[in-house]
Amino acid sequence: MSEHTNEQTVIDPEGDWQDPETEQIVRQIAYLRQSIDNVDMAIVALLAERFKCTAQVGLLKARAGFEPADYQREEYQLERLRRLALDAGLDPEIAQTYRDFVVEEAKKRHRKIAQEGKDPGVLDIFA
Amino acid sequence: MSEHTNEQTVIDPEGDWQDPETEQIVRQIAYLRQSIDNVDMAIVALLAERFKCTAQVGLLKARAGFEPADYQREEYQLERLRRLALDAGLDPEIAQTYRDFVVEEAKKRHRKIAQEGKDPGVLDIFA
């Protein structure tokens, strides 16, 4: 049962793949997908920890009357992530896109904390 | 030395912060930033592994003549990430944004592998 259309292929390892070579490929893909899922689980846990940290930073910045932005910090992070990406064999542009993503989310939360003075734990999870 | 302008605050733990409470906040922020940097290091390594996996999947899909898309897989991932996010105390919308980010990057690479038939290792790092 190769559910193969012009638009997608549903790769079901339990399916009845006629061709032995195709069946082997399907098994290999299922094996790799398990690893991808494991990586995602770890990254979700790490992102949760990261936003707990950035929520705390946001709260501290608001308490001290600091601005949300710190371009020196951003520059440091950019250079470091680029170096780490190259070391890990990751396209540095992907590391940059990752950073844009987390910084944007963190900034959204920081602004809300500073403006509304709400509990950061709640903000972190539901804001 | 509080480099505090209307636009940003450069938070330097080595700086000469006059107010003791502010100095303590600066130390706390530096402590949290170290954790953020550690999380980023772990995530960069995991992203590198993830793209190694997705590059392999892309190569296998191309070899079997499969379409890049598999909406059943996407639906599974979405539901799972949402559940994992809630379990980790992470805003599910952030997990969704994370997924959009990696899927988009993975798809870009899959398309190139299928279209150009190049070595996926090279594609993964430089494409």
XYZ file of C-alpha atoms in Angstrom:
254
model
C 0.000 0.000 0.000
C 2.086 2.832 -1.313
C -0.063 5.893 -0.694
C 1.756 7.857 -3.322
C 0.028 10.807 -4.971
C 1.428 13.744 -6.893
C 1.240 15.807 -3.714
C 2.510 13.543 -0.959
C 3.680 10.071 0.015
C 2.389 8.737 3.328
C 5.258 6.590 4.564
C 3.709 3.941 6.810
C 6.178 1.261 7.960
C 3.194 -1.008 8.712
C 1.991 -0.649 5.131
C 2.233 -3.380 2.488
C 5.045 -2.085 0.315
C 5.331 -4.357 -2.710
C 8.903 -3.619 -3.758
C 11.533 -5.038 -1.305
C 13.915 -2.136 -1.891
C 11.143 0.380 -1.235
C 10.171 -1.521 1.908
C 13.750 -1.289 3.145
C 13.812 2.449 2.486
C 10.531 2.833 4.382
C 12.084 1.027 7.360
C 15.149 3.270 7.221
C 12.966 6.371 7.132
C 10.943 5.133 10.144
C 14.216 4.568 11.994
C 15.441 8.092 11.216
C 12.075 9.599 12.104
C 12.365 8.052 15.551
C 15.657 9.913 15.985
C 14.085 13.139 14.707
C 11.266 12.725 17.245
C 13.777 12.116 20.030
C 15.688 15.260 19.065
C 12.442 17.254 19.030
C 11.551 16.000 22.493
C 14.928 17.163 23.822
C 14.667 20.539 22.065
C 11.156 21.186 23.405
C 12.439 20.524 26.946
C 15.408 22.840 26.356
C 13.219 25.571 24.877
C 11.008 25.377 27.977
C 14.094 25.878 30.151
C 15.330 28.677 27.905
C 12.078 30.609 28.183
C 12.054 30.112 31.944
C 15.473 31.833 31.958
C 14.512 34.615 29.568
C 11.291 35.242 31.519
C 13.415 35.685 34.660
C 15.777 38.007 32.788
C 12.787 40.012 31.606
C 11.488 40.321 35.131
C 14.896 41.413 36.441
C 15.339 43.929 33.639
C 11.940 45.443 34.375
C 12.740 45.599 38.107
C 16.024 47.438 37.442
C 14.440 49.719 34.838
C 16.678 48.335 32.096
C 15.742 48.438 28.438
C 14.752 45.069 26.893
C 17.474 45.416 24.231
C 21.186 44.789 24.765
C 22.904 44.843 21.381
C 26.283 43.932 22.844
C 24.718 40.726 24.167
C 23.060 40.064 20.811
C 26.342 40.521 18.981
C 28.054 38.140 21.395
C 25.326 35.524 20.897
C 25.431 35.844 17.118
C 29.165 35.339 16.910
C 29.061 32.452 19.377
C 26.156 30.637 17.698
C 27.877 30.959 14.346
C 31.032 29.396 15.776
C 29.100 26.613 17.545
C 27.145 25.861 14.368
C 30.305 25.504 12.291
C 31.773 23.258 14.984
C 28.631 21.074 15.000
C 28.434 20.850 11.201
C 25.273 22.961 11.071
C 24.638 25.636 8.459
C 25.324 28.888 10.390
C 22.299 30.434 8.689
C 20.098 27.885 10.447
C 21.655 28.856 13.772
C 20.900 32.473 12.888
C 17.274 31.596 12.063
C 17.001 29.693 15.350
C 18.286 32.730 17.204
C 15.869 35.076 15.439
C 13.057 32.754 16.480
C 13.935 32.542 20.193
C 14.924 36.201 20.513
C 11.654 37.305 18.937
C 9.645 35.084 21.293
C 11.699 36.191 24.300
C 11.290 39.873 23.410
C 7.522 39.488 23.080
C 7.469 38.112 26.612
C 9.854 40.721 28.011
C 7.717 43.531 26.667
C 4.611 42.051 28.229
C 6.325 41.552 31.590
C 7.585 45.130 31.638
C 4.296 46.621 30.460
C 1.811 44.549 32.432
C 3.840 43.566 35.503
C 2.283 40.097 35.524
C 3.711 36.912 36.985
C 6.409 35.727 34.550
C 5.642 32.035 35.081
C 2.149 32.506 33.811
C 3.339 34.773 31.022
C 5.967 32.256 29.988
C 3.474 29.459 29.551
C 0.346 31.211 28.325
C 1.326 34.610 26.916
C 29.038 52.236 34.427
C 25.393 51.718 33.599
C 25.273 52.062 29.824
C 21.622 52.879 29.873
C 20.125 54.754 26.931
C 16.552 55.074 25.741
C 17.199 52.291 23.258
C 19.159 49.663 25.159
C 20.929 48.731 28.382
C 24.280 46.990 28.014
C 24.391 44.678 31.032
C 28.067 44.136 31.814
C 28.687 42.210 35.077
C 32.231 43.649 35.123
C 30.847 47.174 34.993
C 30.818 49.600 37.899
C 27.150 49.550 38.885
C 26.629 52.194 41.559
C 23.444 50.913 43.148
C 23.914 47.654 45.162
C 20.480 46.329 44.231
C 21.126 46.998 40.553
C 24.495 45.306 40.853
C 22.833 42.239 42.326
C 20.308 42.152 39.483
C 23.161 42.424 36.965
C 24.822 39.404 38.602
C 21.588 37.432 38.478
C 21.121 38.276 34.810
C 24.700 37.183 34.036
C 23.993 33.895 35.848
C 20.816 33.304 33.832
C 22.538 34.264 30.584
C 25.100 31.548 31.212
C 22.231 29.043 31.394
C 20.699 30.470 28.219
C 24.046 30.087 26.449
C 24.341 26.488 27.670
C 20.851 25.706 26.389
C 21.713 27.275 23.031
C 24.852 25.161 22.765
C 22.812 21.994 23.366
C 20.123 23.057 20.893
C 22.657 23.871 18.159
C 24.152 20.376 18.578
C 20.676 18.808 18.447
C 19.686 20.833 15.396
C 22.839 19.608 13.650
C 21.818 16.015 14.411
C 18.261 16.703 13.322
C 19.326 18.045 9.949
C 21.649 15.072 9.468
C 18.578 12.869 9.933
C 16.298 14.915 7.702
C 18.998 15.070 5.012
C 19.129 11.263 5.083
C 15.344 11.069 4.907
C 15.411 13.422 1.939
C 17.955 11.255 0.160
C 15.934 8.082 0.844
C 12.706 9.722 -0.321
C 14.381 10.835 -3.539
C 15.808 7.328 -4.082
C 12.370 5.727 -3.642
C 10.670 8.388 -5.763
C 8.565 9.557 -2.812
C 7.086 13.024 -2.578
C 8.776 15.356 -0.042
C 5.464 15.899 1.770
C 3.788 13.446 4.169
C 0.857 15.220 5.813
C 0.071 12.257 8.057
C 3.564 12.560 9.502
C 3.156 16.327 9.892
C -0.132 15.877 11.726
C 1.468 13.314 14.036
C 4.368 15.664 14.777
C 2.073 18.619 15.441
C -0.058 16.734 17.923
C 2.986 15.249 19.643
C 4.893 18.542 19.914
C 1.843 20.223 21.362
C 1.533 17.511 24.007
C 5.271 17.599 24.800
C 5.182 21.397 25.074
C 2.302 21.340 27.554
C 4.113 18.663 29.544
C 7.310 20.771 29.611
C 5.502 23.991 30.554
C 6.198 25.557 27.163
C 3.658 27.629 25.246
C 2.426 25.178 22.542
C 2.518 28.043 20.047
C 6.282 28.249 20.506
C 6.570 24.516 19.825
C 4.517 25.118 16.680
C 6.794 27.977 15.613
C 9.827 25.769 16.263
C 8.324 23.059 14.092
C 7.533 25.508 11.273
C 11.148 26.625 11.397
C 12.741 23.150 11.192
C 10.241 21.755 8.711
C 10.781 24.718 6.398
C 14.557 24.292 6.575
C 14.289 20.515 6.102
C 11.975 20.897 3.116
C 14.339 23.361 1.451
C 17.078 20.749 1.751
C 14.874 17.856 0.618
C 13.863 19.719 -2.507
C 17.467 20.433 -3.369
C 18.517 16.817 -2.786
C 15.733 15.500 -5.006
C 16.289 18.088 -7.717
C 20.071 18.208 -7.856
C 21.050 14.741 -6.623
C 23.961 16.151 -4.671
C 25.699 14.677 -1.641
C 23.376 15.306 1.337
C 26.216 15.879 3.774
C 27.453 18.835 1.787
C 23.912 20.062 1.242
C 23.192 19.824 4.934
C 26.096 22.064 5.875
C 26.321 24.517 3.018
C 22.954 24.558 1.191
